[in-house]
Structure formats: C-alpha cells, structure tokens
CSV table of C-alpha atoms in Angstrom, one decimal:
chain,number,residue,atom,x,y,z
A,1,MET,CA,0.0,0.0,0.0
A,2,GLY,CA,1.2,3.5,-0.7
A,3,THR,CA,4.2,2.3,-2.7
A,4,GLU,CA,5.4,4.0,-5.9
A,5,SER,CA,4.0,1.2,-8.0
A,6,GLU,CA,0.6,1.6,-6.4
A,7,ALA,CA,0.7,5.3,-6.9
A,8,ASP,CA,1.6,4.7,-10.5
A,9,LYS,CA,-1.4,2.5,-10.9
A,10,VAL,CA,-3.7,5.1,-9.5
A,11,SER,CA,-2.2,7.7,-11.8
A,12,GLN,CA,-2.6,5.5,-14.9
A,13,ARG,CA,-6.2,4.7,-14.0
A,14,LEU,CA,-7.0,8.4,-13.6
A,15,VAL,CA,-5.5,9.1,-17.0
A,16,LEU,CA,-7.8,6.5,-18.5
A,17,VAL,CA,-10.9,7.8,-16.7
A,18,ARG,CA,-10.2,11.4,-17.7
A,19,GLU,CA,-9.7,10.2,-21.3
A,20,GLY,CA,-13.0,8.4,-21.1
A,21,ILE,CA,-14.8,11.5,-19.8
A,22,ALA,CA,-13.4,13.6,-22.6
A,23,GLU,CA,-14.4,11.0,-25.2
A,24,ALA,CA,-17.9,10.6,-23.8
A,25,ALA,CA,-18.3,14.4,-23.6
A,26,ALA,CA,-17.1,14.9,-27.2
A,27,LYS,CA,-19.6,12.4,-28.5
A,28,CYS,CA,-22.6,14.3,-27.1
A,29,GLY,CA,-21.3,17.8,-27.6
A,30,ARG,CA,-20.5,18.6,-24.0
A,31,ARG,CA,-17.4,20.1,-22.4
A,32,PRO,CA,-15.4,17.7,-20.2
A,33,GLU,CA,-14.9,20.5,-17.6
A,34,ASP,CA,-18.6,20.5,-17.0
A,35,ILE,CA,-18.5,17.0,-15.7
A,36,LYS,CA,-17.1,16.7,-12.1
A,37,LEU,CA,-15.3,13.6,-11.1
A,38,ILE,CA,-15.8,12.3,-7.6
A,39,ALA,CA,-13.2,9.7,-6.4
A,40,VAL,CA,-15.1,7.2,-4.3
A,41,THR,CA,-12.8,6.3,-1.4
A,42,LYS,CA,-14.8,3.6,0.3
A,43,PHE,CA,-12.4,1.2,2.0
A,44,VAL,CA,-9.5,3.0,0.4
A,45,GLU,CA,-6.6,3.9,2.8
A,46,LYS,CA,-5.3,7.5,3.0
A,47,GLU,CA,-2.0,6.4,1.5
A,48,ARG,CA,-3.8,5.2,-1.6
A,49,ILE,CA,-6.0,8.3,-1.8
A,50,LEU,CA,-3.0,10.6,-1.8
A,51,PRO,CA,-1.7,9.8,-5.3
A,52,ALA,CA,-5.2,10.7,-6.6
A,53,ILE,CA,-5.0,14.0,-4.8
A,54,LEU,CA,-1.6,14.7,-6.3
A,55,ASN,CA,-3.0,14.0,-9.7
A,56,GLY,CA,-5.7,16.6,-9.4
A,57,ILE,CA,-8.6,14.9,-7.7
A,58,THR,CA,-10.6,17.6,-5.8
A,59,ASP,CA,-13.8,15.8,-4.9
A,60,VAL,CA,-14.1,12.6,-2.8
A,61,GLY,CA,-17.1,10.5,-1.9
A,62,GLU,CA,-17.7,8.3,1.1
A,63,ASN,CA,-20.5,5.7,1.7
A,64,ARG,CA,-20.3,5.3,5.4
A,65,ALA,CA,-20.6,7.9,8.1
A,66,GLN,CA,-17.9,6.3,10.3
A,67,GLU,CA,-15.4,6.2,7.5
A,68,PHE,CA,-16.3,9.8,6.5
A,69,THR,CA,-15.6,10.9,10.1
A,70,ASP,CA,-12.3,8.9,10.2
A,71,LYS,CA,-11.0,10.6,7.1
A,72,PHE,CA,-12.6,14.0,7.6
A,73,ASP,CA,-9.4,15.7,8.9
A,74,PHE,CA,-7.3,14.2,6.1
A,75,PHE,CA,-9.8,15.4,3.5
A,76,THR,CA,-9.9,18.9,5.0
A,77,GLU,CA,-6.1,19.1,5.3
A,78,HIS,CA,-6.0,18.5,1.5
A,79,GLY,CA,-8.7,21.0,0.7
A,80,LEU,CA,-11.1,18.4,-0.8
A,81,ILE,CA,-14.8,18.8,-1.5
A,82,LYS,CA,-16.5,16.1,0.6
A,83,HIS,CA,-19.5,14.2,-0.6
A,84,PHE,CA,-21.6,11.6,1.3
A,85,ILE,CA,-23.0,9.1,-1.2
A,86,GLY,CA,-24.2,6.1,0.8
A,87,VAL,CA,-27.4,5.0,2.6
A,88,LEU,CA,-27.9,7.5,5.4
A,89,GLN,CA,-29.5,6.4,8.7
A,90,LEU,CA,-31.2,9.0,10.9
A,91,ASN,CA,-28.8,8.5,13.8
A,92,LYS,CA,-25.8,9.2,11.5
A,93,VAL,CA,-27.0,12.6,10.3
A,94,LYS,CA,-25.3,14.4,13.2
A,95,TYR,CA,-21.9,13.3,11.9
A,96,LEU,CA,-22.4,14.8,8.4
A,97,VAL,CA,-24.4,18.0,8.7
A,98,GLY,CA,-22.0,21.0,8.4
A,99,LYS,CA,-19.1,18.6,7.5
A,100,ALA,CA,-20.2,17.1,4.2
A,101,ASP,CA,-20.2,19.7,1.4
A,102,LEU,CA,-22.9,17.7,-0.3
A,103,ILE,CA,-25.1,14.9,1.1
A,104,GLN,CA,-26.2,13.1,-2.1
A,105,SER,CA,-28.3,10.3,-0.7
A,106,VAL,CA,-31.4,12.1,0.8
A,107,ASP,CA,-34.5,10.1,0.1
A,108,ARG,CA,-37.3,10.5,2.6
A,109,PRO,CA,-39.2,13.1,4.7
A,110,GLU,CA,-37.8,11.8,8.0
A,111,LEU,CA,-34.3,12.2,6.8
A,112,VAL,CA,-35.0,15.7,5.4
A,113,ASN,CA,-36.5,16.7,8.8
A,114,GLU,CA,-33.5,15.5,10.7
A,115,ILE,CA,-31.0,17.2,8.4
A,116,ASN,CA,-32.9,20.5,8.6
A,117,ARG,CA,-33.2,20.3,12.4
A,118,ARG,CA,-29.5,19.7,12.8
A,119,ALA,CA,-28.6,22.4,10.3
A,120,GLU,CA,-30.8,25.0,11.9
A,121,LYS,CA,-29.3,24.2,15.3
A,122,LEU,CA,-25.9,24.9,13.8
A,123,ASN,CA,-27.1,28.0,12.0
A,124,LEU,CA,-26.1,26.8,8.6
A,125,VAL,CA,-27.5,25.5,5.3
A,126,GLN,CA,-26.8,22.0,4.3
A,127,ASN,CA,-26.5,21.2,0.6
A,128,ILE,CA,-28.1,18.0,-0.5
A,129,LEU,CA,-29.2,16.0,-3.6
A,130,ILE,CA,-32.3,13.9,-3.6
A,131,GLU,CA,-31.7,10.3,-4.4
A,132,VAL,CA,-34.2,8.7,-6.8
A,133,ASN,CA,-34.8,5.0,-7.0
A,134,ILE,CA,-35.1,5.2,-10.8
A,135,GLY,CA,-35.2,1.5,-11.3
A,136,GLY,CA,-37.9,0.8,-8.7
A,137,GLU,CA,-35.7,-1.7,-6.9
A,138,GLU,CA,-37.1,-2.8,-3.6
A,139,GLN,CA,-33.7,-3.5,-2.1
A,140,LYS,CA,-32.3,0.0,-2.9
A,141,SER,CA,-32.8,3.3,-1.2
A,142,GLY,CA,-34.1,6.3,-3.0
A,143,ILE,CA,-37.5,8.0,-3.4
A,144,SER,CA,-39.8,7.0,-6.2
A,145,PRO,CA,-40.1,9.5,-9.1
A,146,GLU,CA,-43.8,9.9,-8.3
A,147,ALA,CA,-43.1,10.9,-4.6
A,148,LEU,CA,-40.4,13.4,-5.5
A,149,PRO,CA,-42.6,16.5,-6.1
A,150,GLU,CA,-44.1,16.1,-2.6
A,151,LEU,CA,-40.7,15.8,-1.0
A,152,LEU,CA,-39.5,19.0,-2.8
A,153,LYS,CA,-42.7,20.7,-1.6
A,154,ILE,CA,-41.8,19.8,2.0
A,155,ILE,CA,-38.3,21.0,1.6
A,156,SER,CA,-39.3,24.3,0.1
A,157,ASP,CA,-40.5,25.5,3.6
A,158,MET,CA,-37.2,24.6,5.3
A,159,SER,CA,-34.4,27.0,6.1
A,160,GLY,CA,-31.6,24.6,6.8
A,161,ILE,CA,-31.5,22.7,3.5
A,162,PHE,CA,-30.6,23.6,-0.1
A,163,VAL,CA,-31.4,21.1,-2.8
A,164,LYS,CA,-28.9,21.3,-5.6
A,165,GLY,CA,-30.3,18.5,-7.8
A,166,LEU,CA,-30.8,14.7,-8.0
A,167,MET,CA,-28.8,11.5,-7.7
A,168,CYS,CA,-29.4,7.9,-8.7
A,169,VAL,CA,-27.9,4.4,-8.7
A,170,PRO,CA,-29.6,2.5,-11.5
A,171,PRO,CA,-30.0,-1.3,-11.7
A,172,ALA,CA,-26.6,-2.9,-12.1
A,173,GLY,CA,-25.6,-3.4,-15.7
A,174,ASP,CA,-23.3,-2.2,-18.6
A,175,GLU,CA,-23.4,1.0,-20.6
A,176,GLU,CA,-26.2,-0.2,-22.9
A,177,SER,CA,-28.5,-1.5,-20.2
A,178,THR,CA,-28.1,1.4,-17.8
A,179,ARG,CA,-28.5,4.2,-20.3
A,180,PRO,CA,-32.4,4.1,-20.4
A,181,TYR,CA,-32.4,4.6,-16.7
A,182,PHE,CA,-30.1,7.6,-17.0
A,183,ALA,CA,-32.3,9.0,-19.8
A,184,ARG,CA,-35.3,8.7,-17.5
A,185,MET,CA,-33.3,10.5,-14.8
A,186,ARG,CA,-32.5,13.3,-17.2
A,187,GLU,CA,-36.2,13.7,-18.1
A,188,LEU,CA,-37.1,13.7,-14.4
A,189,PHE,CA,-34.4,16.2,-13.6
A,190,GLU,CA,-35.5,18.6,-16.3
A,191,SER,CA,-39.1,18.4,-15.2
A,192,MET,CA,-38.2,19.2,-11.6
A,193,LYS,CA,-36.7,22.5,-12.6
A,194,THR,CA,-40.2,24.0,-12.2
A,195,TYR,CA,-39.6,23.7,-8.5
A,196,ASN,CA,-36.5,26.0,-8.6
A,197,GLY,CA,-36.9,28.6,-5.9
A,198,ARG,CA,-35.4,30.0,-2.7
A,199,ASN,CA,-33.8,26.7,-1.6
A,200,ILE,CA,-34.2,24.4,-4.6
A,201,SER,CA,-32.1,24.7,-7.7
A,202,MET,CA,-31.9,21.7,-10.1
A,203,ASP,CA,-28.3,22.3,-11.2
A,204,GLU,CA,-26.6,18.9,-10.5
A,205,LEU,CA,-27.3,15.4,-11.7
A,206,SER,CA,-25.2,12.8,-10.0
A,207,MET,CA,-25.2,9.5,-11.9
A,208,GLY,CA,-22.7,7.0,-13.4
A,209,MET,CA,-20.0,4.9,-11.8
A,210,SER,CA,-16.9,3.0,-13.1
A,211,GLY,CA,-18.8,0.6,-15.4
A,212,ASP,CA,-21.4,3.0,-16.9
A,213,TYR,CA,-20.2,6.6,-16.5
A,214,LYS,CA,-20.0,7.2,-20.3
A,215,ALA,CA,-23.6,6.5,-20.7
A,216,ALA,CA,-24.4,8.8,-17.7
A,217,ILE,CA,-22.4,11.6,-19.4
A,218,ALA,CA,-24.3,11.1,-22.6
A,219,GLU,CA,-27.5,11.6,-20.7
A,220,GLY,CA,-26.4,14.7,-18.9
A,221,ALA,CA,-24.6,13.7,-15.7
A,222,THR,CA,-22.8,16.6,-14.0
A,223,TYR,CA,-21.2,14.4,-11.3
A,224,ILE,CA,-19.9,10.9,-11.9
A,225,ARG,CA,-18.8,8.7,-9.0
A,226,ILE,CA,-15.7,6.5,-9.7
A,227,GLY,CA,-14.2,4.1,-7.2
A,228,SER,CA,-12.7,0.9,-8.7
A,229,GLY,CA,-11.9,2.8,-11.9
A,230,ILE,CA,-9.4,4.9,-10.0
A,231,PHE,CA,-8.3,2.7,-7.0
A,232,GLY,CA,-8.8,-0.8,-8.5
A,233,PRO,CA,-11.0,-3.6,-7.0
A,234,ARG,CA,-11.9,-3.0,-3.3
A,235,ASP,CA,-10.6,-5.5,-0.7
A,236,TYR,CA,-13.7,-5.9,1.4
A,237,SER,CA,-11.8,-8.0,4.0
A,238,LYS,CA,-10.1,-4.7,5.0
A,239,LYS,CA,-13.1,-2.8,6.1
A,240,MET,CA,-12.1,0.3,8.0
C-alpha cells in the first residue's frame, strides 16, 4: 500500500478515466470540464488516496458515516470537497451536517426533517441531492419518481437545506442496459426545474459509476462517482 507502483497504478487509471470522460463528452457535444469527477474512497486507505489528490482529484465521496468521520481531517487538510453518497440512517445525520459539502443520498421526509433540524441548530444551510430509485428496486434506497414532487414541496419550507439536484444508482448493468435509466433521470431532472426557488435549484445530476459513466455523461450527468476505476478492485476484507 502506498508504494510507488501503487501510486503509478492510480495515476494511470486516472488518465484512462479522464480520457473516457473527454471521449464521452465529445460524442454528445459537452465540455469535459462541465463533468465533475468524484473519487469514491470507500475502504481506500489514506496512503492510496494521496496519489489521486496529487493527480488533481478535488472531490471525494464516502459511503459510510464512520469512514467519513475517520477521514474528515485528512480530506480537510488537503482541501477536498467532501460528498456523502451512501445510505444514510437518521442516527448518523449528526456526523455529516456541516461537514459534508454535499449529502447526495437524501430520500425521505424523516431524513430531510433531521438534516434540517441539525442544520438550523448549527445556524447553517446543508447542501443536498435527492436520491431517486429510478429502477424501482425494492432493495435499494431512493425516493420514487412519483413521490419526488411532494418531498420537494416539504423542503421548500425549510431554512436549513438547499437542494442542488438529483442523484441515482440504476440497476446494475453495462453502458447499454443502464442508459435508459439515465435517460429517465435526465427527463425527471428537467421536469423538476419547475420547483426551482429559494432553496431548490436543479443544477446537479449525479449518476454514473466505473462501469457506466460514459452512458451517464451522454444523458447529462454533472457528477460521476468513480471508485474501482481509480483505485482498483476493493478488498472488502479490510473494512475500516
């Protein structure tokens, strides 16, 4: 871990990802700089994250509140923009509000209420994305597309939350099979712009991971979340 050869691997993977972003953007007439790359650091040690930072990574994403907390000082020291992208339990909100630059996985009224309560108590506004279960999968988190307008209506009366857009994790698959879900997300995202207001602004669409980010870019993603494409396969036996 953290050896020169490992650092080289991370650097080489980053080159390939950035080339892939540029290629996908060119195909759909977009600018690569309009697509923000989040390095997903779940189960990745700080020593392996550092080469990515040295190669220009500015945004990192964590899936677990405990791991986010453990790495918070390291992320802050290196000036990184910190995203929380995993399933969020109510009792973990206190660890993220005011520390995560963007909580991407907000999907239900109870969670919205707790984030708002914590943010108001700290006298701050927490930026979030609403996670949509675009594939209607029972085992996955995310609000249904049909329930999204009502959740936005609830949030519109809150002072401690700012909605910056939407996020999704489509059913697992390759570029071809996931693209229809990304297309549906883009349509939903565009339709929700009618809710833009004091604390809602549909500017960001977070979708696409290592295996399908090019399809996500083709359908309008502004954030893509890449883990194994940068750091290689995760070793789940070394959970932090």
